[in-house]
JSON list of C-alpha atoms in Angstrom, two decimals:
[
{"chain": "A", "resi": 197, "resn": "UNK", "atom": "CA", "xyz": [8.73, 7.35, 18.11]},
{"chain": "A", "resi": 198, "resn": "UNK", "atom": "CA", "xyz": [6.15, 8.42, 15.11]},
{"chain": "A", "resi": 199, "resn": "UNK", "atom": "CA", "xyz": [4.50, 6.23, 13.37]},
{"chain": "A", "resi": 200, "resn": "UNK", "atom": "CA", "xyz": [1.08, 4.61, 13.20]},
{"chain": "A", "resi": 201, "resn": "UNK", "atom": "CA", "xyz": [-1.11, 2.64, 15.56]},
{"chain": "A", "resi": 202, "resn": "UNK", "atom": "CA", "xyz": [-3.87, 0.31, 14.18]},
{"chain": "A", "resi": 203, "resn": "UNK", "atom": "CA", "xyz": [-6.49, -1.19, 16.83]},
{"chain": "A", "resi": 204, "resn": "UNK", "atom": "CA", "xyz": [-7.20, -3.91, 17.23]},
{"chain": "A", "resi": 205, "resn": "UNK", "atom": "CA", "xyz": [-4.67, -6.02, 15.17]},
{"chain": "A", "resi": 206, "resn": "UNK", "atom": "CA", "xyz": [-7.19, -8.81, 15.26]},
{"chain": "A", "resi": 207, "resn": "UNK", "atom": "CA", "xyz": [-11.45, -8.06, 14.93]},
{"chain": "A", "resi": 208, "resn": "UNK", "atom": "CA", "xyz": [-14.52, -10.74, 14.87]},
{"chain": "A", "resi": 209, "resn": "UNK", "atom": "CA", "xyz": [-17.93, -9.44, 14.61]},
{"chain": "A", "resi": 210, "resn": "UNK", "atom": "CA", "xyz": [-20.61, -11.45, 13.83]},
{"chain": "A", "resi": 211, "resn": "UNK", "atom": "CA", "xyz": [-22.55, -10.94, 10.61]},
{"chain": "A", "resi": 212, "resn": "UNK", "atom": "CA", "xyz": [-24.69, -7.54, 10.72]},
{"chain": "A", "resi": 213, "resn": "UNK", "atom": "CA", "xyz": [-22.79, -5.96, 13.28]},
{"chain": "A", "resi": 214, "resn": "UNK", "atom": "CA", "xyz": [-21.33, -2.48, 12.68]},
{"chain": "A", "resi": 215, "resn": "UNK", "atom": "CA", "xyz": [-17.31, -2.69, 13.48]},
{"chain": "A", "resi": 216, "resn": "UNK", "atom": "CA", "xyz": [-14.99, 0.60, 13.93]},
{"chain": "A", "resi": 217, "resn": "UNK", "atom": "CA", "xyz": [-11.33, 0.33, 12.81]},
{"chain": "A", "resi": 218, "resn": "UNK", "atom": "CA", "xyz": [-9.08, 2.64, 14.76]},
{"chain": "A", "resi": 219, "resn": "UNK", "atom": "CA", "xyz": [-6.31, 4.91, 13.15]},
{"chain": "A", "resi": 220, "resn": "UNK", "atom": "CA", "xyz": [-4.01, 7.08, 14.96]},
{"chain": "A", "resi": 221, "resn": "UNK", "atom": "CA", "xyz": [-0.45, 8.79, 13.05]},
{"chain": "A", "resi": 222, "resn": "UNK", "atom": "CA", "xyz": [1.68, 11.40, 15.25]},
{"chain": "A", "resi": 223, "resn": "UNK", "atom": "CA", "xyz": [3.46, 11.92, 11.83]},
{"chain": "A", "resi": 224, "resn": "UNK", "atom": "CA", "xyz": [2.09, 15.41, 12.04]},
{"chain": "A", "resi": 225, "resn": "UNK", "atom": "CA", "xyz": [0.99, 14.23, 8.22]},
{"chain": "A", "resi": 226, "resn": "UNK", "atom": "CA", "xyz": [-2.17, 16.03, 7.10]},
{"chain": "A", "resi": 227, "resn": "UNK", "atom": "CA", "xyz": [-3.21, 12.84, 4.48]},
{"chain": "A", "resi": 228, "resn": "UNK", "atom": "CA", "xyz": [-4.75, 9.45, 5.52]},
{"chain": "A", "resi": 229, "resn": "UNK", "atom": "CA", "xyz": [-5.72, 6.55, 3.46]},
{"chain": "A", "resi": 230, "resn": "UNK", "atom": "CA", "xyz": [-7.88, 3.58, 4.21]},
{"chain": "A", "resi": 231, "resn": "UNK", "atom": "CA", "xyz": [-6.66, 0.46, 2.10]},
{"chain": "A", "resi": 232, "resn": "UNK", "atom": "CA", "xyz": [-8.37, -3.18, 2.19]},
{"chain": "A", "resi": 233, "resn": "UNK", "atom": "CA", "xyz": [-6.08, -6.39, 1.42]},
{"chain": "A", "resi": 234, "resn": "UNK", "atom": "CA", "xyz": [-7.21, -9.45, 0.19]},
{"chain": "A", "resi": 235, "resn": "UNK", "atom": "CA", "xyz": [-5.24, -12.13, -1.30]},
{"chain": "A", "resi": 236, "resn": "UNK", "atom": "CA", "xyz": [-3.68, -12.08, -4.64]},
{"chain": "A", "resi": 237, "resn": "UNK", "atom": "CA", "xyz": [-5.91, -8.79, -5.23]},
{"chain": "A", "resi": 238, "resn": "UNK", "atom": "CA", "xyz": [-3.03, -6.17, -3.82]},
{"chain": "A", "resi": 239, "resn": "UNK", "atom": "CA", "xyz": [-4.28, -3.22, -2.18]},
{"chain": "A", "resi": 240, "resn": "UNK", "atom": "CA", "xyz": [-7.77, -1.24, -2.82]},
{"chain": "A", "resi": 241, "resn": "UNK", "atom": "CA", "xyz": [-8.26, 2.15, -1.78]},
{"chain": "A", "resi": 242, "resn": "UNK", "atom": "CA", "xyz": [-11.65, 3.07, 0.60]},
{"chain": "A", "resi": 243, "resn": "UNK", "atom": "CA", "xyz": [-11.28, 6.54, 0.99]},
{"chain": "A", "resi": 244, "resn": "UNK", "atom": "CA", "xyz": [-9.04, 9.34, 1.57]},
{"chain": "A", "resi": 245, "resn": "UNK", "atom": "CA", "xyz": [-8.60, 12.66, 3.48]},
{"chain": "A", "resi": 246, "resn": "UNK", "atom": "CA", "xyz": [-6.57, 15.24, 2.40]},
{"chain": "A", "resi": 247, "resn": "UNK", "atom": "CA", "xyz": [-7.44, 17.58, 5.39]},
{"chain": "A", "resi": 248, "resn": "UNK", "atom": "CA", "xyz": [-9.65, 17.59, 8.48]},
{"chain": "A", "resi": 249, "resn": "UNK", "atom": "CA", "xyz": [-13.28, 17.22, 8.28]},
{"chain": "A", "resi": 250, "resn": "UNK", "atom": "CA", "xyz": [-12.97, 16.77, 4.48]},
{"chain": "A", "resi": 251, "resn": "UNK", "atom": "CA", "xyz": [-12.17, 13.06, 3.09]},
{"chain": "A", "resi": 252, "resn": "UNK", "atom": "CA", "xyz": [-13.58, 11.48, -0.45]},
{"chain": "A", "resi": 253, "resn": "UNK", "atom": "CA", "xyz": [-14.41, 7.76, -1.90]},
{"chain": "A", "resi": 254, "resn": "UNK", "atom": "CA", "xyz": [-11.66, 5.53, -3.08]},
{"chain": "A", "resi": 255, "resn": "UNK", "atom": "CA", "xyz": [-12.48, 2.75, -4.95]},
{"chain": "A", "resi": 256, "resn": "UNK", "atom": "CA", "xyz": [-14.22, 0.30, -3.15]},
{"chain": "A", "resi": 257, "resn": "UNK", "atom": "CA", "xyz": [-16.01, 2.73, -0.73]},
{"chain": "A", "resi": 258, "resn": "UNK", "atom": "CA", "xyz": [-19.49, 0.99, -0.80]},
{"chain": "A", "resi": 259, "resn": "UNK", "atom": "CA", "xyz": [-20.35, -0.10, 2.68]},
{"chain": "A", "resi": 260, "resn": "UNK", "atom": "CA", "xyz": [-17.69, 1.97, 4.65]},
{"chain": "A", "resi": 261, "resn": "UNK", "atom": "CA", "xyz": [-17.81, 5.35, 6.62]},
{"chain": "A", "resi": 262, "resn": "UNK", "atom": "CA", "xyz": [-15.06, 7.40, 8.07]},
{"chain": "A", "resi": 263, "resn": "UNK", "atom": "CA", "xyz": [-14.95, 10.80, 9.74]},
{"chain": "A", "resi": 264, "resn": "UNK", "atom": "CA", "xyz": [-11.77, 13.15, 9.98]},
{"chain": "A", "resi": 265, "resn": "UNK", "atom": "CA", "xyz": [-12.35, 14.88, 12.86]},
{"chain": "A", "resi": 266, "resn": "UNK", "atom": "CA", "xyz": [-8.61, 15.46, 14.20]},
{"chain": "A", "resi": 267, "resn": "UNK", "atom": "CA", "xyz": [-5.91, 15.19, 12.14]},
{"chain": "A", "resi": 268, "resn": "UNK", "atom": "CA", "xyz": [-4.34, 12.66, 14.38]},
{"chain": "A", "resi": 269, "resn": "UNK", "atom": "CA", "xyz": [-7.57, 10.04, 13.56]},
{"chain": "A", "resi": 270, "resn": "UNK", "atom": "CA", "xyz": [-9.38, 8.31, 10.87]},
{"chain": "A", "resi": 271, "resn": "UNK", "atom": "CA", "xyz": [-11.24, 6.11, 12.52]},
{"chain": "A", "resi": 272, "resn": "UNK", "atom": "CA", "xyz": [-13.04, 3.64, 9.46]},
{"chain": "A", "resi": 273, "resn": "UNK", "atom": "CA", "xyz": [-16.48, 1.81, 10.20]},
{"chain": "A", "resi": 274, "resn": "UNK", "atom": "CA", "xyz": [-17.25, -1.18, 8.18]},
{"chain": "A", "resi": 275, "resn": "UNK", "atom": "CA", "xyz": [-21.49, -1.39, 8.19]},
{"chain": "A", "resi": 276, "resn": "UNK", "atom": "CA", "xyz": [-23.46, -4.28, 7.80]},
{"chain": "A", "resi": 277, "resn": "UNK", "atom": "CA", "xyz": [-23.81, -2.99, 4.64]},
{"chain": "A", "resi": 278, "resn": "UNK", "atom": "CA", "xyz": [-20.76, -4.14, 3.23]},
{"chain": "A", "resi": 279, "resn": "UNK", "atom": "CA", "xyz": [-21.00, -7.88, 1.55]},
{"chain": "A", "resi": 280, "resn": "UNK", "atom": "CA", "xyz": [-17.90, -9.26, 2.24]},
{"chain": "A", "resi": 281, "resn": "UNK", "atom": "CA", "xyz": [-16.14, -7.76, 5.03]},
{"chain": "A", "resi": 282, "resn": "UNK", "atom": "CA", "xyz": [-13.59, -10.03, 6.00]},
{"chain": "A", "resi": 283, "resn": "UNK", "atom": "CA", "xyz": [-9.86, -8.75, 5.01]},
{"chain": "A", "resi": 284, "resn": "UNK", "atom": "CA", "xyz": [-6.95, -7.35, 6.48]},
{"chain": "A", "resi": 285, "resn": "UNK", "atom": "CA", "xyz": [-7.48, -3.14, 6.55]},
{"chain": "A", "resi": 286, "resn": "UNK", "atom": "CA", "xyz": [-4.04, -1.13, 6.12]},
{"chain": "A", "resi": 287, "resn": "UNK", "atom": "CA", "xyz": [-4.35, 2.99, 7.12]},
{"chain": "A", "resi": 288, "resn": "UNK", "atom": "CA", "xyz": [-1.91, 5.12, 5.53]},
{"chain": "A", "resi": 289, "resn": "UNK", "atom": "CA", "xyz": [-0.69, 8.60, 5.86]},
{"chain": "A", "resi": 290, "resn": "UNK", "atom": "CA", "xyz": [1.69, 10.77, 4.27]},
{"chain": "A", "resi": 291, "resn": "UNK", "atom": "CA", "xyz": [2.19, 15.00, 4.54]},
{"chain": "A", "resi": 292, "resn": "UNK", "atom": "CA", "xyz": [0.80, 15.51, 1.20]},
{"chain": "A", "resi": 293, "resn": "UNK", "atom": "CA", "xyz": [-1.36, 14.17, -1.80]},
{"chain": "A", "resi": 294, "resn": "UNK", "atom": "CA", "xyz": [1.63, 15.01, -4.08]},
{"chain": "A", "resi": 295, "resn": "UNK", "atom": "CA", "xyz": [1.92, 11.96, -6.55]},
{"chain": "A", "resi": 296, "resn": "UNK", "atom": "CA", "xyz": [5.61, 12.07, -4.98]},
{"chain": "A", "resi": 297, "resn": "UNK", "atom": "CA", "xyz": [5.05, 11.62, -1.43]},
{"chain": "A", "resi": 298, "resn": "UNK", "atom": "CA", "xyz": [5.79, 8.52, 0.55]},
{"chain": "A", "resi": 299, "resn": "UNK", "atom": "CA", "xyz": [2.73, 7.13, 2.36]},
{"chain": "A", "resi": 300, "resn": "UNK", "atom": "CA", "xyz": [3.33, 5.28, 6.00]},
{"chain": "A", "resi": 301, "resn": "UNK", "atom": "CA", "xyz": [1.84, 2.37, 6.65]},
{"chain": "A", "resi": 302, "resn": "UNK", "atom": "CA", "xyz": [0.18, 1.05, 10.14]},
{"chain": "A", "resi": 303, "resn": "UNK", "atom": "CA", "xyz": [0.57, -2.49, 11.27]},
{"chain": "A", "resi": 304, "resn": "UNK", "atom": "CA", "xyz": [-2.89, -3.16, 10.02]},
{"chain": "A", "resi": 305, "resn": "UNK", "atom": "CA", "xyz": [-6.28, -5.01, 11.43]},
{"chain": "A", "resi": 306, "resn": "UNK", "atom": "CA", "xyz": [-7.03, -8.36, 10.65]},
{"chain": "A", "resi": 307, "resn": "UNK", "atom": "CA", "xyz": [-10.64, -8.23, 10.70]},
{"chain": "A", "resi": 308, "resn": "UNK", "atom": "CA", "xyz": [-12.85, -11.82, 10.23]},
{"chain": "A", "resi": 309, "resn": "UNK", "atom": "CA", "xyz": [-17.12, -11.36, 10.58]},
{"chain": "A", "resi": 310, "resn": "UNK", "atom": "CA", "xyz": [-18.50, -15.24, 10.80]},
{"chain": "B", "resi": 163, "resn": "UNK", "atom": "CA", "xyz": [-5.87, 5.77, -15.46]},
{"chain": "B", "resi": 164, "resn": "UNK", "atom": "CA", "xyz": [-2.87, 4.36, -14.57]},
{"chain": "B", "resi": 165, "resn": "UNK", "atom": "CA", "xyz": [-1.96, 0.98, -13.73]},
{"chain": "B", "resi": 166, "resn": "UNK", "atom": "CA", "xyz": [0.66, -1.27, -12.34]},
{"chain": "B", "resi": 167, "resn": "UNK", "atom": "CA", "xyz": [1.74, -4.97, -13.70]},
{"chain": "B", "resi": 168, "resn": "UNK", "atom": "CA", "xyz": [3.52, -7.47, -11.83]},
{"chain": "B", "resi": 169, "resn": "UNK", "atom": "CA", "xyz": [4.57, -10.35, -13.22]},
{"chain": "B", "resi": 170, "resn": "UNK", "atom": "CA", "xyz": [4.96, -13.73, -11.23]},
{"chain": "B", "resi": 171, "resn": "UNK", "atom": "CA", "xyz": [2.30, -13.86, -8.32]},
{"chain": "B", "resi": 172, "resn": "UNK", "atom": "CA", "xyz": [5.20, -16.01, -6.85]},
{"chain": "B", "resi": 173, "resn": "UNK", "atom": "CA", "xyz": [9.09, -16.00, -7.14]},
{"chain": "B", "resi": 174, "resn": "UNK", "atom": "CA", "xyz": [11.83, -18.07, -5.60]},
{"chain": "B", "resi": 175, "resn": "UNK", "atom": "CA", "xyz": [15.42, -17.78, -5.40]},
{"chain": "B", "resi": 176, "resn": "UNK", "atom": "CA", "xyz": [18.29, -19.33, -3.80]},
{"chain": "B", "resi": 177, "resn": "UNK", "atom": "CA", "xyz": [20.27, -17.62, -1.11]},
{"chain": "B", "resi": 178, "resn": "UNK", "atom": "CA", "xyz": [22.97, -15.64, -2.56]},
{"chain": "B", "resi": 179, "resn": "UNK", "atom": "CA", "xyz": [21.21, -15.70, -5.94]},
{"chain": "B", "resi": 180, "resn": "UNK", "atom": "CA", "xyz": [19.91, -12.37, -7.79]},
{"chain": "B", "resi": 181, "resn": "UNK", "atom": "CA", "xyz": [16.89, -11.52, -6.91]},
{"chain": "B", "resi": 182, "resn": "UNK", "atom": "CA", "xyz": [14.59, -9.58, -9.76]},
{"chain": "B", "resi": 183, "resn": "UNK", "atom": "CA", "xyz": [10.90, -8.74, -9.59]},
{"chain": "B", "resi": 184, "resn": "UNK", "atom": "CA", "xyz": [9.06, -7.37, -12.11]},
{"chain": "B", "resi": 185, "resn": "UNK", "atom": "CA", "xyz": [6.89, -4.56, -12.87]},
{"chain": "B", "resi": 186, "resn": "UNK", "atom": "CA", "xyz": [5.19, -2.91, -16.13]},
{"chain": "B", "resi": 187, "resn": "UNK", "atom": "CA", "xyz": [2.99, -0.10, -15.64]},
{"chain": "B", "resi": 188, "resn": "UNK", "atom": "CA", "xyz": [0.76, 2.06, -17.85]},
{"chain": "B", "resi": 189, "resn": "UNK", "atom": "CA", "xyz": [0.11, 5.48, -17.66]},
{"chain": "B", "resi": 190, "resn": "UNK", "atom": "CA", "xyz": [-0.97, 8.41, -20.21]},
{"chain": "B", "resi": 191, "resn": "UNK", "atom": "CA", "xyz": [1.61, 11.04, -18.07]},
{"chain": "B", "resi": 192, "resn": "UNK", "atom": "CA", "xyz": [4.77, 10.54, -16.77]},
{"chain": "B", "resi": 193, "resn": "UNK", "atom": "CA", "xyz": [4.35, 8.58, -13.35]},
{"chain": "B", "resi": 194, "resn": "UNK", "atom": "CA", "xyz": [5.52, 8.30, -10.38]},
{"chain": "B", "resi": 195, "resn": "UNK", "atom": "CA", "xyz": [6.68, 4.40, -9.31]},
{"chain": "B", "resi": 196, "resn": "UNK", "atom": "CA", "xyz": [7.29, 3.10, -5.90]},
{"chain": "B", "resi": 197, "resn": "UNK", "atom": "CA", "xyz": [8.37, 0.02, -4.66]},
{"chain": "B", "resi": 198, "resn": "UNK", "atom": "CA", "xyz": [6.72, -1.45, -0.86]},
{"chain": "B", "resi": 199, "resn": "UNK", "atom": "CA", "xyz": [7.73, -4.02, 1.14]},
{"chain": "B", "resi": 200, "resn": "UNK", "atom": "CA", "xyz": [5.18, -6.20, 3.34]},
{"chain": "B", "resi": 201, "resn": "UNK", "atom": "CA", "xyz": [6.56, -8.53, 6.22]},
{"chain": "B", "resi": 202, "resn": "UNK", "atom": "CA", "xyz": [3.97, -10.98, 6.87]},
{"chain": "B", "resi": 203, "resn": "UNK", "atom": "CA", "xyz": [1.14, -9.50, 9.01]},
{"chain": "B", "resi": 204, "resn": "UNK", "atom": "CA", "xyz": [2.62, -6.46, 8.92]},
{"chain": "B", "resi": 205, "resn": "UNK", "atom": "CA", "xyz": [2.02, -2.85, 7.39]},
{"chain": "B", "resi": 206, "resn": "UNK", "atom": "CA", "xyz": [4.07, -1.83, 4.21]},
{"chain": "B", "resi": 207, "resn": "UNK", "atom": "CA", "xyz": [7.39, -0.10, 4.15]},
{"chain": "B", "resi": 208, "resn": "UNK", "atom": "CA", "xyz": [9.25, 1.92, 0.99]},
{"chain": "B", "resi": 209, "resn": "UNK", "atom": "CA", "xyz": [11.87, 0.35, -0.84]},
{"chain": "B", "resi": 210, "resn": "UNK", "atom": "CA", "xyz": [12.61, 2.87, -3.38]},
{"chain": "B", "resi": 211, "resn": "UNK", "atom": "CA", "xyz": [10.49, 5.41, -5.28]},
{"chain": "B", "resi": 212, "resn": "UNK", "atom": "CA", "xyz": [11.22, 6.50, -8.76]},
{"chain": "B", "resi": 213, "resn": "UNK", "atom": "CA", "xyz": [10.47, 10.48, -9.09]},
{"chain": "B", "resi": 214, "resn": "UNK", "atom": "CA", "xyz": [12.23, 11.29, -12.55]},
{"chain": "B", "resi": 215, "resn": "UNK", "atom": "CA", "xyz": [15.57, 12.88, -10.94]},
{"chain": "B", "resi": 216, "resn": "UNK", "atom": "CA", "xyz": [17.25, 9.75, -11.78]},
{"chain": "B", "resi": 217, "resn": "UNK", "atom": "CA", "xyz": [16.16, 6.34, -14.04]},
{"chain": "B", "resi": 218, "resn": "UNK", "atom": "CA", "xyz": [18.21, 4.36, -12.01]},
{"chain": "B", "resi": 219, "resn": "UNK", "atom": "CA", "xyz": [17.31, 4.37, -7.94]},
{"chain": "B", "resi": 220, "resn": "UNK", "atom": "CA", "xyz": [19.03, 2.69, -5.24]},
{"chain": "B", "resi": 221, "resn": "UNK", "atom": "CA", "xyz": [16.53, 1.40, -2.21]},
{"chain": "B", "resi": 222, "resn": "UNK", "atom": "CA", "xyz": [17.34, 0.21, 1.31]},
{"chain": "B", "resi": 223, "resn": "UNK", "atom": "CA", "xyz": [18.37, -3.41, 2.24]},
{"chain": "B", "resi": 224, "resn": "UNK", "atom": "CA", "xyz": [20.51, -3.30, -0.96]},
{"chain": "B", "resi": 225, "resn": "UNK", "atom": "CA", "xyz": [17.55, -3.54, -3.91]},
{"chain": "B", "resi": 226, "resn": "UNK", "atom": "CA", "xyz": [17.32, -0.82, -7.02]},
{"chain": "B", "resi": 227, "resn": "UNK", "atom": "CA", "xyz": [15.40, -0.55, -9.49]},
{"chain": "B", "resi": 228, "resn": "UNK", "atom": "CA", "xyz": [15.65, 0.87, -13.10]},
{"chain": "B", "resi": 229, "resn": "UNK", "atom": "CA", "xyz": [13.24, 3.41, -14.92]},
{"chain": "B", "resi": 230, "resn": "UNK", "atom": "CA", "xyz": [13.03, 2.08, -18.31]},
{"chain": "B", "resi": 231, "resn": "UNK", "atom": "CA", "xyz": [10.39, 4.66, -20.59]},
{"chain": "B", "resi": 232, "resn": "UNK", "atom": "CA", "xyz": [10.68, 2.58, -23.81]},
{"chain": "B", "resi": 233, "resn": "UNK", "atom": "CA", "xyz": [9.63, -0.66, -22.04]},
{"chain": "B", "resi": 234, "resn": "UNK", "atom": "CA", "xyz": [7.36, 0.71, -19.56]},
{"chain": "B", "resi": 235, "resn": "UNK", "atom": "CA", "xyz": [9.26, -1.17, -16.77]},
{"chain": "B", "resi": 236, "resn": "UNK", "atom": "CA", "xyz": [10.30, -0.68, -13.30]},
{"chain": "B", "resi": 237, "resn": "UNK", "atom": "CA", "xyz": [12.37, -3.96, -12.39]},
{"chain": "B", "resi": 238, "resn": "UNK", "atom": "CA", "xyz": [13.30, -4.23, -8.59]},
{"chain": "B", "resi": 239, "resn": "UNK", "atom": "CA", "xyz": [16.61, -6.30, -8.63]},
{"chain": "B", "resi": 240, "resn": "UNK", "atom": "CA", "xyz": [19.59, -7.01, -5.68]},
{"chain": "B", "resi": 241, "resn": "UNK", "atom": "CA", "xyz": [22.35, -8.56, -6.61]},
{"chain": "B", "resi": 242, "resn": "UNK", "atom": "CA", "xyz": [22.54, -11.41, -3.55]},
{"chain": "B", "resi": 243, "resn": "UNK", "atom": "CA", "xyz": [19.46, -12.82, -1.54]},
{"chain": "B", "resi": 244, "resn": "UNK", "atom": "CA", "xyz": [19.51, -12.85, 2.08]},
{"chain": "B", "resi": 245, "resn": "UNK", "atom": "CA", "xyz": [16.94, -15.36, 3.74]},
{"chain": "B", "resi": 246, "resn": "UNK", "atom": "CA", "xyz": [15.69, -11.88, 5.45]},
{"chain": "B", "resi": 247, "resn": "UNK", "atom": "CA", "xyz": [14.19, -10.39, 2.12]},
{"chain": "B", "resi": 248, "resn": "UNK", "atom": "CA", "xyz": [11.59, -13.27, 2.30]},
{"chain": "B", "resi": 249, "resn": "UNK", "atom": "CA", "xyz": [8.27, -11.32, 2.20]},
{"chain": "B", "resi": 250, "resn": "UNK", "atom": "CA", "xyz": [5.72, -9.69, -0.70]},
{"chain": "B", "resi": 251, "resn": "UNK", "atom": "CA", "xyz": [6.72, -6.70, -3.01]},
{"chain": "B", "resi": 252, "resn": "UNK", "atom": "CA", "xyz": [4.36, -4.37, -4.12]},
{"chain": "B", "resi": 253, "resn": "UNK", "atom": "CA", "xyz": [5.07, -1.94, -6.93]},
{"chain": "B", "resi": 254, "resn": "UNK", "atom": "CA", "xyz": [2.85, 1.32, -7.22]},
{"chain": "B", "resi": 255, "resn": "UNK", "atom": "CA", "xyz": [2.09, 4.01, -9.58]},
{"chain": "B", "resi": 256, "resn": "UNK", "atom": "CA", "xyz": [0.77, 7.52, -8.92]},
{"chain": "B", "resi": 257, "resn": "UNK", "atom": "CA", "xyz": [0.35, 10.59, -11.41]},
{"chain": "B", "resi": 258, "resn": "UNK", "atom": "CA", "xyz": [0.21, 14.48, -11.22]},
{"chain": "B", "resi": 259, "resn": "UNK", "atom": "CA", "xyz": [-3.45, 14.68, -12.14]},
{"chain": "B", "resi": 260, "resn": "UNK", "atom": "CA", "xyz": [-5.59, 16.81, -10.78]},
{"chain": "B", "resi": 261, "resn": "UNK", "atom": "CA", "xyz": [-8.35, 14.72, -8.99]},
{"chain": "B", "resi": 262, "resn": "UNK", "atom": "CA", "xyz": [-6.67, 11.73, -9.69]},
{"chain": "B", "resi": 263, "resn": "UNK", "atom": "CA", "xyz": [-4.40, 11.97, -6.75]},
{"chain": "B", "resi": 264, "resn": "UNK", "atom": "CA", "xyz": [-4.04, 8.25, -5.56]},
{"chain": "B", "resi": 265, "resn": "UNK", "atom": "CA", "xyz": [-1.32, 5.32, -5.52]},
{"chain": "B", "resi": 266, "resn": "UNK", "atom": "CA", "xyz": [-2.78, 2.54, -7.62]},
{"chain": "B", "resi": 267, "resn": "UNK", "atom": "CA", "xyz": [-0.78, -0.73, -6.76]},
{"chain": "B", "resi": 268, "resn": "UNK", "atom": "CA", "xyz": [-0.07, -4.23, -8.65]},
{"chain": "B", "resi": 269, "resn": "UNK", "atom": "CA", "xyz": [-1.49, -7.39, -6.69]},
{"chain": "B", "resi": 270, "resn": "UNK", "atom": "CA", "xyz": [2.22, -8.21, -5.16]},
{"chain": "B", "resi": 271, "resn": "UNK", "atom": "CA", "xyz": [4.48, -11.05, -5.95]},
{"chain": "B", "resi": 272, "resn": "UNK", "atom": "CA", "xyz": [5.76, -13.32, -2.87]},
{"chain": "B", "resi": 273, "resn": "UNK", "atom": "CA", "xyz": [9.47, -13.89, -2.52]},
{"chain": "B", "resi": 274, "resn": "UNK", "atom": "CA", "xyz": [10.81, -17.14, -0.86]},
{"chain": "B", "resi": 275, "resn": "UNK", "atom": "CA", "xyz": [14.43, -17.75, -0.16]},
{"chain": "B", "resi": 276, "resn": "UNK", "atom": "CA", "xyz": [15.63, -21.34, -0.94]},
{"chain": "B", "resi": 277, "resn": "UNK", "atom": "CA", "xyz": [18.58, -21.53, 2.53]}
]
């Protein structure tokens, strides 16, 4: 089956910790998005790569990193930089960044840092 | 920039009862509106997507929604609730702007189904 895989689906770090979220898609899709959800606030976009080893700032991309290195990954790393990290992450994909195009959601990573 | 509205951070229904959800946007070219599903603790799924070949688009599970360019609105509606449609609704807008290529979405309303 295609789709996309999102590991964990629950994450707790402790406060200054580094913590890598895991993306995978066998969609064959070349685009993948990094969302955060928080409640009542709808979805916020991190970043976004449009091809491998390219990928550019959403809107709330202060205190993340990702890398593109396959087109099957985009793996995103929430630093202790980042203020408030606790949130549920979505990753996305779709086969184009045509305003048209469908984007595929993974099941998503609950992640909580105490 | 563009910009999705949706009214009612929560709405309930009774079983069997329409079901409509709405959605404004704003945008300074013609958009492109979608409409997501989210399952609790789940990912999103598509609905329906609105991609100007037709003002009025059907969805799965039985919901449609209705292009309307003179009131900026893009109403999700189905004629019957089922206790199954329980979950949040997202509606999103993207445009065909060069460097501007992004889905912007509301903040969701939450259905519940009154059995």
């Amino acid at each position: 089956d295609g789709g996309i895989t999102q590991s964990p689906k629950y994450l707790f770090r402790k406060e200054g910790q580094n913590v890598t979220l895991s993306c995978e898609q066998n969609l064959n899709h070349d685009a993948m998005y990094w969302y955060r959800q928080d409640p009542g606030q709808g979805l916020r976009l991190i970043y976004y790569s449009q091809i491998v080893n390219d990928f550019q700032k959403g809107d709330i991309a202060e205190g993340y990193s990702v890398s593109r290195e396959k087109k099957e990954s985009f793996p995103l790393t929430v630093t202790s930089a980042q203020k408030n990290p606790t949130a549920f992450y979505l990753c996305a994909s779709s086969i184009g960044t045509a305003p048209s195009a469908e984007q595929y959601f993974g099941p998503g990573t609950r992640l909580t840092v105490t | 920039a563009q910009s999705v509205t949706q009214l009612g951070s929560h709405v309930s229904v009774s079983e069997g009862a329409l079901v409509l959800l709405r959605c404004n946007y704003s945008s300074s070219v013609p958009p492109y509106l979608f409409w997501y599903v989210q399952y609790p603790n789940q990912g999103l799924q598509l609905l329906l997507k609105y991609t100007s070949a037709a003002t009025l688009v059907k969805g799965i599970n039985g919901f449609e929604a209705e292009f309307k360019k003179s009131e900026t609105s893009f109403h999700l509606t189905k004629p019957s609730a089922h206790m199954s449609d329980a979950a949040e609704y997202f509606c999103a807008v993207s445009v065909s702007e060069v460097g501007n290529e992004k889905l912007t979405f509301g903040t969701g309303t939450r259905l519940t189904i009154i059995p």
